Short mmCIF file of C-alpha atoms and ligand atoms in Angstrom, two decimals:
data_model
loop_
_atom_site.label_atom_id
_atom_site.label_comp_id
_atom_site.label_asym_id
_atom_site.label_seq_id
_atom_site.Cartn_x
_atom_site.Cartn_y
_atom_site.Cartn_z
CA UNK A 759 117.58 55.72 101.03
CA UNK A 760 115.13 57.19 103.52
CA UNK A 761 115.05 57.05 107.30
CA UNK A 762 111.71 55.36 107.98
CA UNK A 763 110.00 54.97 111.34
CA UNK A 764 107.41 52.15 111.56
CA UNK A 765 104.84 52.07 114.37
CA UNK A 766 102.70 48.95 114.87
CA UNK A 767 104.67 45.76 114.18
CA UNK A 768 101.68 43.36 114.14
CA UNK A 769 100.47 40.84 111.57
CA UNK A 770 100.46 43.45 108.81
CA UNK A 771 102.98 46.05 110.00
CA UNK A 772 105.93 43.78 110.62
CA UNK A 773 106.10 42.22 107.12
CA UNK A 774 105.58 45.68 105.58
CA UNK A 775 108.46 47.10 107.65
CA UNK A 776 110.61 44.12 106.74
CA UNK A 777 110.10 44.70 103.02
CA UNK A 778 111.23 48.32 103.45
CA UNK A 779 114.33 47.20 105.34
CA UNK A 780 115.11 44.53 102.73
CA UNK A 781 114.86 47.20 100.03
CA UNK A 782 117.67 49.10 101.78
CA UNK A 783 115.76 51.72 103.78
CA UNK A 784 116.97 52.59 107.27
CA UNK A 785 113.96 51.35 109.28
CA UNK A 786 113.40 51.83 113.02
CA UNK A 787 110.32 50.09 114.46
CA UNK A 788 108.16 50.64 117.54
CA UNK A 789 105.25 48.72 119.09
CA UNK A 790 103.69 48.98 122.56
CA UNK A 791 103.84 45.20 122.81
CA UNK A 792 107.10 43.74 124.17
CA UNK A 793 106.35 40.52 122.28
CA UNK A 794 105.96 42.34 118.95
CA UNK A 795 109.22 44.25 119.50
CA UNK A 796 111.12 41.07 120.44
CA UNK A 797 109.73 39.19 117.43
CA UNK A 798 110.85 42.01 115.13
CA UNK A 799 114.27 42.20 116.77
CA UNK A 800 114.76 38.44 116.36
CA UNK A 801 114.44 39.02 112.62
CA UNK A 802 117.11 41.75 112.62
CA UNK A 803 114.72 44.72 112.66
CA UNK A 804 116.03 47.73 114.61
CA UNK A 805 113.43 48.65 117.25
CA UNK A 806 113.08 51.26 119.95
CA UNK A 807 110.96 51.14 123.11
CA UNK A 808 110.35 54.91 122.80
CA UNK A 809 107.82 56.27 120.31
CA UNK A 810 109.69 59.60 120.31
CA UNK A 811 112.86 57.94 119.00
CA UNK A 812 110.95 56.88 115.88
CA UNK A 813 109.99 60.45 115.09
CA UNK A 814 113.18 62.37 115.86
CA UNK A 815 115.00 62.37 112.52
CA UNK A 816 112.65 60.37 110.29
CA UNK A 817 111.96 61.33 106.67
CA UNK A 818 108.81 59.19 106.77
CA UNK A 819 106.87 57.57 109.62
CA UNK A 820 104.40 54.80 108.79
CA UNK A 821 101.73 53.62 111.24
CA UNK A 822 99.78 50.33 111.07
CA UNK A 823 97.46 50.34 114.08
CA UNK A 824 94.14 48.84 115.21
CA UNK A 825 91.74 51.82 115.22
CA UNK A 826 91.13 55.55 114.85
CA UNK A 827 91.53 56.48 118.54
CA UNK A 828 94.99 54.88 118.63
CA UNK A 829 95.99 56.41 115.25
CA UNK A 830 95.04 59.89 116.53
CA UNK A 831 96.90 59.57 119.82
CA UNK A 832 100.04 58.10 118.20
CA UNK A 833 99.94 60.74 115.43
CA UNK A 834 99.69 63.53 117.98
CA UNK A 835 102.85 62.35 119.74
CA UNK A 836 104.75 61.67 116.50
CA UNK A 837 103.83 64.93 114.75
CA UNK A 838 105.13 67.09 117.59
CA UNK A 839 108.57 65.49 117.17
CA UNK A 840 108.93 64.74 113.44
CA UNK A 841 111.16 67.11 111.41
CA UNK A 842 109.44 69.81 109.36
CA UNK A 843 108.47 68.63 105.89
CA UNK A 844 108.59 64.96 106.89
CA UNK A 845 105.70 62.64 106.01
CA UNK A 846 103.30 60.63 108.18
CA UNK A 847 101.57 57.72 106.37
CA UNK A 848 98.76 56.01 108.31
CA UNK A 849 98.10 52.61 106.69
CA UNK A 850 95.64 51.49 109.40
CA UNK A 851 91.99 50.95 108.49
CA UNK A 852 90.20 53.64 110.52
CA UNK A 853 87.06 55.79 110.35
CA UNK A 854 87.02 58.60 107.80
CA UNK A 855 86.45 61.28 110.47
CA UNK A 856 89.56 60.23 112.44
CA UNK A 857 91.63 60.10 109.23
CA UNK A 858 90.60 63.70 108.46
CA UNK A 859 91.50 64.74 112.00
CA UNK A 860 95.00 63.25 111.60
CA UNK A 861 95.43 65.20 108.32
CA UNK A 862 94.43 68.42 110.10
CA UNK A 863 96.83 67.70 112.97
CA UNK A 864 99.65 67.16 110.43
CA UNK A 865 98.81 70.37 108.56
CA UNK A 866 98.80 72.33 111.86
CA UNK A 867 102.23 70.85 112.69
CA UNK A 868 103.69 71.66 109.25
CA UNK A 869 104.07 68.00 108.25
CA UNK A 870 102.90 66.08 105.18
CA UNK A 871 100.31 63.33 105.64
CA UNK A 872 98.68 60.44 103.76
CA UNK A 873 95.89 58.06 104.77
CA UNK A 874 96.79 54.86 102.94
CA UNK A 875 94.73 51.83 104.01
CA UNK A 876 95.46 48.57 102.23
CA UNK A 877 93.82 45.67 100.52
CA UNK A 878 95.63 42.33 100.25
CA UNK A 879 95.86 41.00 103.82
CA UNK A 880 98.80 39.37 105.54
CA UNK A 881 99.80 37.46 102.37
CA UNK A 882 99.97 40.70 100.39
CA UNK A 883 101.91 42.41 103.20
CA UNK A 884 104.53 39.64 103.18
CA UNK A 885 104.78 39.44 99.40
CA UNK A 886 104.84 43.23 98.94
CA UNK A 887 101.75 43.04 96.73
CA UNK A 888 99.33 45.23 98.71
CA UNK A 889 97.05 47.76 97.02
CA UNK A 890 97.11 51.16 98.74
CA UNK A 891 94.14 53.50 98.60
CA UNK A 892 95.61 56.90 99.29
CA UNK A 893 94.29 60.28 100.43
CA UNK A 894 96.34 63.47 100.77
CA UNK A 895 98.06 66.24 98.82
CA UNK A 896 100.01 65.71 95.57
CA UNK A 897 103.24 66.65 97.42
CA UNK A 898 102.61 64.06 100.12
CA UNK A 899 101.76 61.39 97.54
CA UNK A 900 104.94 62.17 95.56
CA UNK A 901 107.06 61.88 98.71
CA UNK A 902 105.40 58.61 99.79
CA UNK A 903 105.31 56.84 96.42
CA UNK A 904 108.71 55.13 96.75
CA UNK A 905 107.90 53.35 100.00
CA UNK A 906 104.34 52.51 98.92
CA UNK A 907 105.76 50.96 95.72
CA UNK A 908 108.02 48.70 97.79
CA UNK A 909 105.23 47.53 100.12
CA UNK A 910 102.62 47.14 97.40
CA UNK A 911 101.99 46.53 93.72
CA UNK A 912 99.65 49.48 93.28
CA UNK A 913 98.92 52.80 94.99
CA UNK A 914 95.87 54.74 93.82
CA UNK A 915 95.81 58.43 94.76
CA UNK A 916 92.07 58.70 95.47
CA UNK A 917 91.90 62.39 96.47
CA UNK A 918 92.36 64.66 99.48
CA UNK A 919 92.75 63.62 103.12
CA UNK A 920 90.32 60.82 104.04
CA UNK A 921 89.78 59.69 100.43
CA UNK A 922 91.83 56.51 100.97
CA UNK A 923 89.66 55.41 103.91
CA UNK A 924 86.52 56.33 101.95
CA UNK A 925 87.62 54.14 99.02
CA UNK A 926 88.48 51.26 101.33
CA UNK A 927 85.08 51.14 103.07
CA UNK A 928 83.13 51.58 99.81
CA UNK A 929 85.08 48.65 98.31
CA UNK A 930 84.65 46.43 101.35
CA UNK A 931 80.94 47.22 101.70
CA UNK A 932 80.48 46.18 98.07
CA UNK A 933 82.58 43.05 98.67
CA UNK A 934 80.43 42.05 101.69
CA UNK A 935 77.25 42.49 99.68
CA UNK A 936 78.59 40.56 96.69
CA UNK A 937 79.87 37.74 98.91
CA UNK A 938 76.51 37.38 100.66
CA UNK A 939 74.75 37.41 97.26
CA UNK A 940 77.16 34.74 96.01
CA UNK A 941 76.52 32.61 99.11
CA UNK A 942 72.77 32.94 98.66
CA UNK A 943 72.92 31.92 94.99
CA UNK A 944 75.10 28.84 95.60
CA UNK A 945 73.10 27.79 98.67
CA UNK A 946 69.86 28.11 96.70
CA UNK A 947 71.36 26.17 93.78
CA UNK A 948 72.09 23.29 96.10
CA UNK A 949 68.49 23.23 97.35
CA UNK A 950 67.30 23.30 93.74
CA UNK A 951 69.44 20.25 93.00
CA UNK A 952 71.69 22.21 90.61
CA UNK A 953 75.30 21.06 90.28
CA UNK A 954 77.52 23.76 91.81
CA UNK A 955 80.29 23.34 89.22
CA UNK A 956 77.71 23.97 86.51
CA UNK A 957 76.48 27.09 88.30
CA UNK A 958 80.09 28.32 88.58
CA UNK A 959 80.59 27.65 84.85
CA UNK A 960 77.53 29.72 84.00
CA UNK A 961 77.84 32.60 86.47
CA UNK A 962 81.59 33.13 86.14
CA UNK A 963 81.10 33.95 82.46
CA UNK A 964 77.69 35.64 82.75
CA UNK A 965 76.24 38.85 84.09
CA UNK A 966 76.38 37.60 87.71
CA UNK A 967 80.17 37.24 87.59
CA UNK A 968 82.12 39.07 90.27
CA UNK A 969 85.30 38.59 92.33
CA UNK A 970 83.38 36.66 95.03
CA UNK A 971 82.33 34.08 92.42
CA UNK A 972 85.23 34.03 89.97
CA UNK A 973 88.22 34.30 92.31
CA UNK A 974 86.99 33.51 95.83
CA UNK A 975 84.08 31.09 95.43
CA UNK A 976 82.69 30.19 98.88
CA UNK A 977 81.96 26.57 97.82
CA UNK A 978 84.80 24.04 98.44
CA UNK A 979 86.38 22.57 95.27
CA UNK A 980 84.56 25.00 93.01
CA UNK A 981 86.55 27.65 91.11
CA UNK A 982 90.17 28.63 91.84
CA UNK A 983 91.72 27.77 95.24
CA UNK A 984 90.24 29.91 98.02
CA UNK A 985 89.75 29.70 101.82
CA UNK A 986 86.66 27.47 101.28
CA UNK A 987 89.14 24.78 100.15
CA UNK A 988 90.98 25.12 103.46
CA UNK A 989 88.14 24.81 105.97
CA UNK A 990 87.51 28.55 105.70
CA UNK A 991 90.78 29.51 107.39
CA UNK A 992 91.35 33.20 106.52
CA UNK A 993 92.06 34.78 104.06
CA UNK A 994 90.08 37.72 105.29
CA UNK A 995 88.53 37.03 108.69
CA UNK A 996 84.85 37.76 109.30
CA UNK A 997 85.88 39.88 112.33
CA UNK A 998 87.85 42.23 110.02
CA UNK A 999 84.91 42.45 107.60
CA UNK A 1000 82.69 43.26 110.60
CA UNK A 1001 85.10 46.06 111.60
CA UNK A 1002 85.13 47.53 108.08
CA UNK A 1003 81.33 47.37 107.78
CA UNK A 1004 80.98 49.22 111.09
CA UNK A 1005 83.27 51.94 109.68
CA UNK A 1006 81.21 51.98 106.47
CA UNK A 1007 77.94 52.38 108.39
CA UNK A 1008 79.42 55.23 110.49
CA UNK A 1009 80.57 57.01 107.33
CA UNK A 1010 77.21 56.44 105.58
CA UNK A 1011 75.42 58.01 108.56
CA UNK A 1012 77.76 61.02 108.63
CA UNK A 1013 77.38 61.53 104.87
CA UNK A 1014 73.61 60.81 104.81
CA UNK A 1015 74.19 58.08 102.19
CA UNK A 1016 71.49 55.45 101.64
CA UNK A 1017 73.02 51.96 102.13
CA UNK A 1018 70.16 49.49 102.85
CA UNK A 1019 72.09 46.44 101.57
CA UNK A 1020 75.26 47.62 103.31
CA UNK A 1021 73.29 47.83 106.57
CA UNK A 1022 71.91 44.33 106.05
CA UNK A 1023 75.39 42.97 105.28
CA UNK A 1024 76.72 44.69 108.43
CA UNK A 1025 73.98 43.03 110.53
CA UNK A 1026 74.76 39.58 109.07
CA UNK A 1027 78.53 39.87 109.65
CA UNK A 1028 77.88 41.16 113.20
CA UNK A 1029 75.70 38.09 113.84
CA UNK A 1030 78.46 35.86 112.44
CA UNK A 1031 80.98 37.37 114.84
CA UNK A 1032 78.54 37.40 117.80
CA UNK A 1033 77.95 33.67 117.25
CA UNK A 1034 81.68 33.00 117.61
CA UNK A 1035 82.68 32.64 113.95
CA UNK A 1036 84.77 35.82 113.65
CA UNK A 1037 88.00 33.87 113.11
CA UNK A 1038 86.64 32.10 110.03
CA UNK A 1039 87.07 33.53 106.57
CA UNK A 1040 84.23 35.87 105.61
CA UNK A 1041 83.18 33.43 102.83
CA UNK A 1042 82.10 30.96 105.56
CA UNK A 1043 78.90 33.04 105.52
CA UNK A 1044 77.62 30.33 103.14
CA UNK A 1045 77.44 27.79 105.99
CA UNK A 1046 75.74 30.18 108.40
CA UNK A 1047 73.13 31.87 106.24
CA UNK A 1048 70.31 29.80 107.67
CA UNK A 1049 71.32 30.54 111.28
CA UNK A 1050 71.91 34.30 111.04
CA UNK A 1051 69.09 36.77 111.39
P1 LIG B 1227 97.58 43.52 114.76
O1 LIG B 1227 96.73 43.55 115.98
O2 LIG B 1227 98.28 42.26 114.40
O3 LIG B 1227 98.71 44.69 114.86
C1 LIG B 1227 98.49 45.94 115.44
C2 LIG B 1227 99.75 46.28 116.25
O4 LIG B 1227 99.62 47.60 116.77
C3 LIG B 1227 99.95 45.33 117.45
O5 LIG B 1227 101.24 44.76 117.40
C4 LIG B 1227 99.79 46.26 118.66
O6 LIG B 1227 100.59 45.89 119.78
C5 LIG B 1227 100.20 47.59 118.06
N1 LIG B 1227 99.73 48.75 118.82
C6 LIG B 1227 98.53 48.94 119.41
N2 LIG B 1227 98.48 50.15 120.01
C7 LIG B 1227 99.69 50.73 119.78
C8 LIG B 1227 100.25 51.98 120.13
N3 LIG B 1227 99.58 52.89 120.86
N4 LIG B 1227 101.53 52.24 119.75
C9 LIG B 1227 102.24 51.34 119.03
N5 LIG B 1227 101.76 50.12 118.68
C10 LIG B 1227 100.50 49.85 119.04
O7 LIG B 1227 96.65 44.01 113.56
P2 LIG B 1227 96.91 43.86 111.98
O8 LIG B 1227 96.21 42.65 111.48
O9 LIG B 1227 98.36 44.05 111.72
O10 LIG B 1227 96.06 45.11 111.43
C11 LIG B 1227 96.58 46.43 111.47
C12 LIG B 1227 95.64 47.32 110.67
O11 LIG B 1227 95.57 46.84 109.34
C13 LIG B 1227 94.21 47.37 111.21
O12 LIG B 1227 93.73 48.68 111.10
C14 LIG B 1227 93.47 46.41 110.27
O13 LIG B 1227 92.09 46.72 110.16
C15 LIG B 1227 94.20 46.66 108.97
N6 LIG B 1227 94.12 45.54 108.00
C16 LIG B 1227 94.37 44.28 108.40
C17 LIG B 1227 94.28 43.24 107.46
C18 LIG B 1227 94.58 41.81 107.87
O14 LIG B 1227 94.32 40.91 107.05
N7 LIG B 1227 95.10 41.56 109.05
C19 LIG B 1227 93.95 43.53 106.12
C20 LIG B 1227 93.75 44.86 105.73
C21 LIG B 1227 93.83 45.86 106.70
#
């Protein structure tokens, strides 16, 4: 079993670290927040109040942090102290440019590195059913596969450093666009006097079918259970979709990619958050369409 350091014991990180511990790995956690460390300790997680202690003799260090600036500064401190040949896995959702910088820092320090953002949310983190989108070398992926397989149900090796973050923002940009399209279609159906169950019946088995319709329909009591059936409690909060769309727009600009619908989706989710609805599930867009510009 590996010695695993885990940095960032928040909503996602703590349940991920717990699954590694429950699988028998020797896990040592760290978080800047006293409250997060105490909460982890109260559930029998070993924690340290020194970031350096996490790095010292770890085989693998996993980070689950809020943004690229924090990932870079934590990586810089960790990498200078991790043993040679050990592996840093950053599971945070961060910008592609920062992810590539962390890979370069790891290469310069003689350490292996993966960017491995996740899909699946807090429920997937607790259940160990996350999907990892992974960037890095074959050697790094081989070394990280065991722990990724414990924390998730699938890990796709998408390519070199940064490829995991690229896959994540492409997926989430498409999801935002398809959700807004779904909301528009169901909202229009209502105005046309069309029964929404009938529309679901048609679309879910026709060419308009997609995950936003078939699995996560934004209309209450239509389709399988989803956050719309629970007053739009997340699920996947609009504020997190807003974050991911900002990352997508940054990457599109850097890569000179044309994303007119992505830009429009980003503007609509920004308006949703600016109007105070960031804590609602992103499918609550259906109730706000008329108010957002
Ligand atoms: P969170 O705010 O609950 O947890 C982040 C943790 O990092 C906090 O406990 C914070 O104290 C800690 N932290 C901040 N700076 C630190 C530092 N310098 N050193 C050590 N710890 C530090 O956030 P979360 O919901 O767990 O999300 C973590 C990442 O996962 C984010 O990048 C987010 O975009 C991504 N993500 C979240 C979800 C979700 O549903 N919550 C889904 C997919 C991806």
